[in-house]
Amino acid sequence: MKKIAIFASGTGSNFERLADDQKIAQVAKITKLVCDKPNAPVIAKAQQRGIEVFAFNPKDYPSKADFEQAILEQVEDCDLVVLAGYMRVVSPYFLQHFKQPIINLHPSLLPAYKGKDAIERAFAAGEQEMGVSVHFVNEELDGGEVIAQAKLQRKTFENLPALTDRIHQLEHQLLPQVVYQLLTQ
Ligand code: GRF
């Protein structure tokens, strides 16, 4: 059985999809949730499923290197790290020391709309084709090699909440598929 660590900061709907995916469960175990927001709803989702949580407040550490060192110790036996709504940039220090793949989910068709508020910015720009990407994490924000993407066409008169909802549905389908593929290839 392979071991997966998931990093998340908020609601955790993608965490939930990964944790409840039957195919992933056949080949791997999610052994850890790493969360940088001690009050985030994702924490209860992990606890309900008996998944160990490492929740920390970055302000309690003297520097980013210190809390990243603490995270490294938590995940050193994992075969894969999945950033699923982790609102923090992983440092070069972490990338150098964690030797297994790290992947990230991003709500745009990379390389377009890297960084925050990707859906809002693509919507405001009037993009007709939008979507989500799963990519390997490297030192550039949302800049690593793209593994897979899923696309949708914006509907006429579709508003931002409806579109955001459809983008999230695409994420919920794509991320478990990619994780399973990486674990079994
Ligand atoms: C997702 O839209 C992801 O692409 C972005 O943050 C959101 C996380 O949502 N980086 P959730 O916490 O998984 O519900």
CSV table of C-alpha atoms and ligand atoms in Angstrom, one decimal:
chain,number,residue,atom,x,y,z
A,1,MET,CA,0.0,0.0,0.0
A,2,LYS,CA,1.4,3.4,-1.0
A,3,LYS,CA,1.0,6.4,1.4
A,4,ILE,CA,-0.5,9.7,0.4
A,5,ALA,CA,-0.3,13.0,2.2
A,6,ILE,CA,-2.8,15.7,1.3
A,7,PHE,CA,-2.2,19.4,2.0
A,8,ALA,CA,-5.3,21.6,2.2
A,9,SER,CA,-6.2,25.0,3.7
A,10,GLY,CA,-10.0,25.3,3.5
A,11,THR,CA,-13.2,23.5,2.7
A,12,GLY,CA,-11.7,20.2,1.6
A,13,SER,CA,-14.1,19.2,-1.1
A,14,ASN,CA,-11.2,17.8,-3.1
A,15,PHE,CA,-9.8,16.1,0.0
A,16,GLU,CA,-13.1,14.4,0.5
A,17,ARG,CA,-13.2,13.1,-3.1
A,18,LEU,CA,-9.7,11.6,-2.7
A,19,ALA,CA,-10.5,10.1,0.7
A,20,ASP,CA,-13.7,8.5,-0.5
A,21,ASP,CA,-12.4,7.3,-3.9
A,22,GLN,CA,-12.8,3.5,-4.1
A,23,LYS,CA,-10.1,2.9,-6.7
A,24,ILE,CA,-7.5,4.9,-4.8
A,25,ALA,CA,-8.4,3.0,-1.6
A,26,GLN,CA,-7.4,-0.2,-3.4
A,27,VAL,CA,-3.8,0.9,-4.0
A,28,ALA,CA,-3.0,3.6,-1.3
A,29,LYS,CA,-3.9,4.9,2.0
A,30,ILE,CA,-4.2,8.6,2.8
A,31,THR,CA,-2.1,8.7,6.0
A,32,LYS,CA,-2.0,12.4,6.7
A,33,LEU,CA,-3.8,15.7,6.2
A,34,VAL,CA,-1.4,18.7,6.5
A,35,CYS,CA,-3.4,21.9,7.1
A,36,ASP,CA,-2.0,25.4,7.8
A,37,LYS,CA,-5.3,26.8,9.1
A,38,PRO,CA,-6.2,25.2,12.5
A,39,ASN,CA,-9.9,26.1,12.1
A,40,ALA,CA,-10.4,24.9,8.5
A,41,PRO,CA,-13.4,22.7,7.8
A,42,VAL,CA,-11.2,20.1,6.0
A,43,ILE,CA,-9.8,19.1,9.4
A,44,ALA,CA,-13.2,17.6,10.6
A,45,LYS,CA,-13.4,15.8,7.3
A,46,ALA,CA,-10.1,14.0,8.0
A,47,GLN,CA,-11.0,13.3,11.6
A,48,GLN,CA,-14.4,11.8,10.6
A,49,ARG,CA,-12.5,9.4,8.3
A,50,GLY,CA,-9.8,8.5,10.9
A,51,ILE,CA,-7.1,10.3,8.9
A,52,GLU,CA,-4.3,11.8,11.0
A,53,VAL,CA,-4.1,15.5,10.9
A,54,PHE,CA,-1.1,17.8,11.3
A,55,ALA,CA,-2.6,21.3,11.7
A,56,PHE,CA,-0.3,24.2,12.4
A,57,ASN,CA,-0.4,27.9,12.6
A,58,PRO,CA,2.6,29.3,10.6
A,59,LYS,CA,2.8,32.2,13.1
A,60,ASP,CA,3.8,29.7,15.8
A,61,TYR,CA,7.1,29.1,14.0
A,62,PRO,CA,10.0,31.5,13.8
A,63,SER,CA,10.3,31.0,10.0
A,64,LYS,CA,8.9,29.2,7.0
A,65,ALA,CA,11.9,26.8,7.1
A,66,ASP,CA,10.9,25.8,10.6
A,67,PHE,CA,7.3,24.9,9.8
A,68,GLU,CA,8.3,23.2,6.6
A,69,GLN,CA,10.8,21.1,8.5
A,70,ALA,CA,8.0,20.1,10.8
A,71,ILE,CA,5.9,19.1,7.8
A,72,LEU,CA,8.7,17.2,6.2
A,73,GLU,CA,9.0,15.1,9.4
A,74,GLN,CA,5.3,14.3,9.2
A,75,VAL,CA,5.3,13.2,5.6
A,76,GLU,CA,8.8,11.6,5.1
A,77,ASP,CA,7.3,8.1,4.6
A,78,CYS,CA,4.8,9.2,2.0
A,79,ASP,CA,5.0,8.2,-1.7
A,80,LEU,CA,3.0,11.2,-3.0
A,81,VAL,CA,2.0,14.7,-1.7
A,82,VAL,CA,-1.2,16.2,-3.2
A,83,LEU,CA,-1.8,19.9,-2.8
A,84,ALA,CA,-5.6,20.2,-2.9
A,85,GLY,CA,-6.5,23.8,-2.1
A,86,TYR,CA,-3.3,24.4,-0.1
A,87,MET,CA,-3.0,28.2,-0.2
A,88,ARG,CA,0.7,28.4,0.4
A,89,VAL,CA,3.7,28.2,-1.8
A,90,VAL,CA,5.9,25.2,-1.1
A,91,SER,CA,9.5,26.4,-0.8
A,92,PRO,CA,12.6,25.2,-2.7
A,93,TYR,CA,13.8,23.8,0.6
A,94,PHE,CA,10.8,21.5,0.8
A,95,LEU,CA,11.1,20.5,-2.8
A,96,GLN,CA,14.8,19.6,-2.4
A,97,HIS,CA,14.2,17.5,0.7
A,98,PHE,CA,11.0,15.7,-0.2
A,99,LYS,CA,12.1,13.2,-2.9
A,100,GLN,CA,8.7,11.9,-4.0
A,101,PRO,CA,6.3,13.6,-6.5
A,102,ILE,CA,4.3,16.6,-5.3
A,103,ILE,CA,1.3,17.5,-7.4
A,104,ASN,CA,-1.1,20.5,-7.3
A,105,LEU,CA,-4.6,21.2,-8.5
A,106,HIS,CA,-5.3,24.5,-10.1
A,107,PRO,CA,-8.6,25.9,-11.4
A,108,SER,CA,-7.4,27.1,-14.8
A,109,LEU,CA,-6.0,25.8,-18.1
A,110,LEU,CA,-2.4,26.3,-17.2
A,111,PRO,CA,-0.2,28.1,-18.2
A,112,ALA,CA,-3.1,30.6,-18.3
A,113,TYR,CA,-4.1,32.3,-15.1
A,114,LYS,CA,-1.5,31.1,-12.6
A,115,GLY,CA,-1.9,32.3,-9.0
A,116,LYS,CA,-4.8,33.4,-7.0
A,117,ASP,CA,-8.4,34.0,-8.1
A,118,ALA,CA,-7.9,32.2,-11.4
A,119,ILE,CA,-11.6,31.5,-12.0
A,120,GLU,CA,-12.6,35.1,-11.4
A,121,ARG,CA,-9.8,36.5,-13.6
A,122,ALA,CA,-10.6,34.1,-16.5
A,123,PHE,CA,-14.3,34.9,-16.1
A,124,ALA,CA,-13.6,38.7,-16.1
A,125,ALA,CA,-11.5,38.3,-19.3
A,126,GLY,CA,-14.4,36.7,-21.1
A,127,GLU,CA,-12.7,33.4,-21.7
A,128,GLN,CA,-15.1,31.0,-23.4
A,129,GLU,CA,-13.0,27.9,-22.7
A,130,MET,CA,-12.1,27.3,-19.1
A,131,GLY,CA,-11.0,24.4,-17.0
A,132,VAL,CA,-8.7,22.8,-14.4
A,133,SER,CA,-5.1,21.5,-14.4
A,134,VAL,CA,-3.2,19.0,-12.3
A,135,HIS,CA,0.6,19.6,-12.5
A,136,PHE,CA,3.8,18.6,-10.8
A,137,VAL,CA,5.0,21.2,-8.4
A,138,ASN,CA,8.3,22.9,-9.0
A,139,GLU,CA,9.9,26.1,-7.8
A,140,GLU,CA,7.7,28.3,-10.0
A,141,LEU,CA,4.1,29.0,-8.8
A,142,ASP,CA,1.7,26.9,-10.8
A,143,GLY,CA,4.5,26.4,-13.3
A,144,GLY,CA,5.4,22.7,-13.1
A,145,GLU,CA,4.7,20.2,-15.9
A,146,VAL,CA,1.0,19.7,-16.5
A,147,ILE,CA,-0.1,16.1,-16.0
A,148,ALA,CA,-3.8,16.4,-17.1
A,149,GLN,CA,-6.4,19.0,-17.8
A,150,ALA,CA,-10.2,19.0,-18.1
A,151,LYS,CA,-12.1,21.7,-20.0
A,152,LEU,CA,-15.5,23.2,-20.2
A,153,GLN,CA,-17.2,25.8,-22.4
A,154,ARG,CA,-18.8,28.7,-20.8
A,155,LYS,CA,-22.5,28.9,-21.4
A,156,THR,CA,-24.2,32.0,-22.6
A,157,PHE,CA,-25.3,34.2,-19.7
A,158,GLU,CA,-23.7,31.8,-17.2
A,159,ASN,CA,-22.8,33.7,-14.0
A,160,LEU,CA,-19.7,33.4,-11.9
A,161,PRO,CA,-21.2,31.2,-9.1
A,162,ALA,CA,-22.6,28.7,-11.6
A,163,LEU,CA,-19.4,28.6,-13.6
A,164,THR,CA,-17.3,28.2,-10.4
A,165,ASP,CA,-19.5,25.3,-9.4
A,166,ARG,CA,-19.0,23.5,-12.7
A,167,ILE,CA,-15.2,24.1,-12.5
A,168,HIS,CA,-15.2,22.5,-9.0
A,169,GLN,CA,-17.1,19.5,-10.4
A,170,LEU,CA,-14.3,19.1,-13.0
A,171,GLU,CA,-11.7,19.2,-10.2
A,172,HIS,CA,-13.6,16.6,-8.3
A,173,GLN,CA,-13.5,14.3,-11.3
A,174,LEU,CA,-10.0,15.0,-12.5
A,175,LEU,CA,-7.9,14.9,-9.3
A,176,PRO,CA,-8.8,11.4,-8.2
A,177,GLN,CA,-8.2,10.1,-11.7
A,178,VAL,CA,-4.7,11.6,-11.9
A,179,VAL,CA,-3.8,10.4,-8.4
A,180,TYR,CA,-4.9,6.9,-9.3
A,181,GLN,CA,-3.0,7.0,-12.5
A,182,LEU,CA,0.2,8.2,-10.8
A,183,LEU,CA,-0.1,5.5,-8.1
A,184,THR,CA,-0.5,2.7,-10.6
A,185,GLN,CA,1.7,3.6,-13.5
B,1,GRF,C1,-9.9,24.4,-5.5
B,1,GRF,O1,-10.7,25.2,-6.4
B,1,GRF,C2,-8.5,24.4,-5.9
B,1,GRF,O2,-8.3,24.4,-7.3
B,1,GRF,C3,-8.0,25.7,-5.4
B,1,GRF,O3,-8.6,25.8,-4.1
B,1,GRF,C4,-9.9,25.1,-4.2
B,1,GRF,C5,-10.0,24.1,-3.0
B,1,GRF,O4,-11.3,23.7,-2.8
B,1,GRF,N1,-6.6,25.7,-5.4
B,1,GRF,P1,-11.6,22.6,-1.7
B,1,GRF,O5,-10.9,23.0,-0.4
B,1,GRF,O6,-10.9,21.3,-2.2
B,1,GRF,O7,-13.0,22.5,-1.6
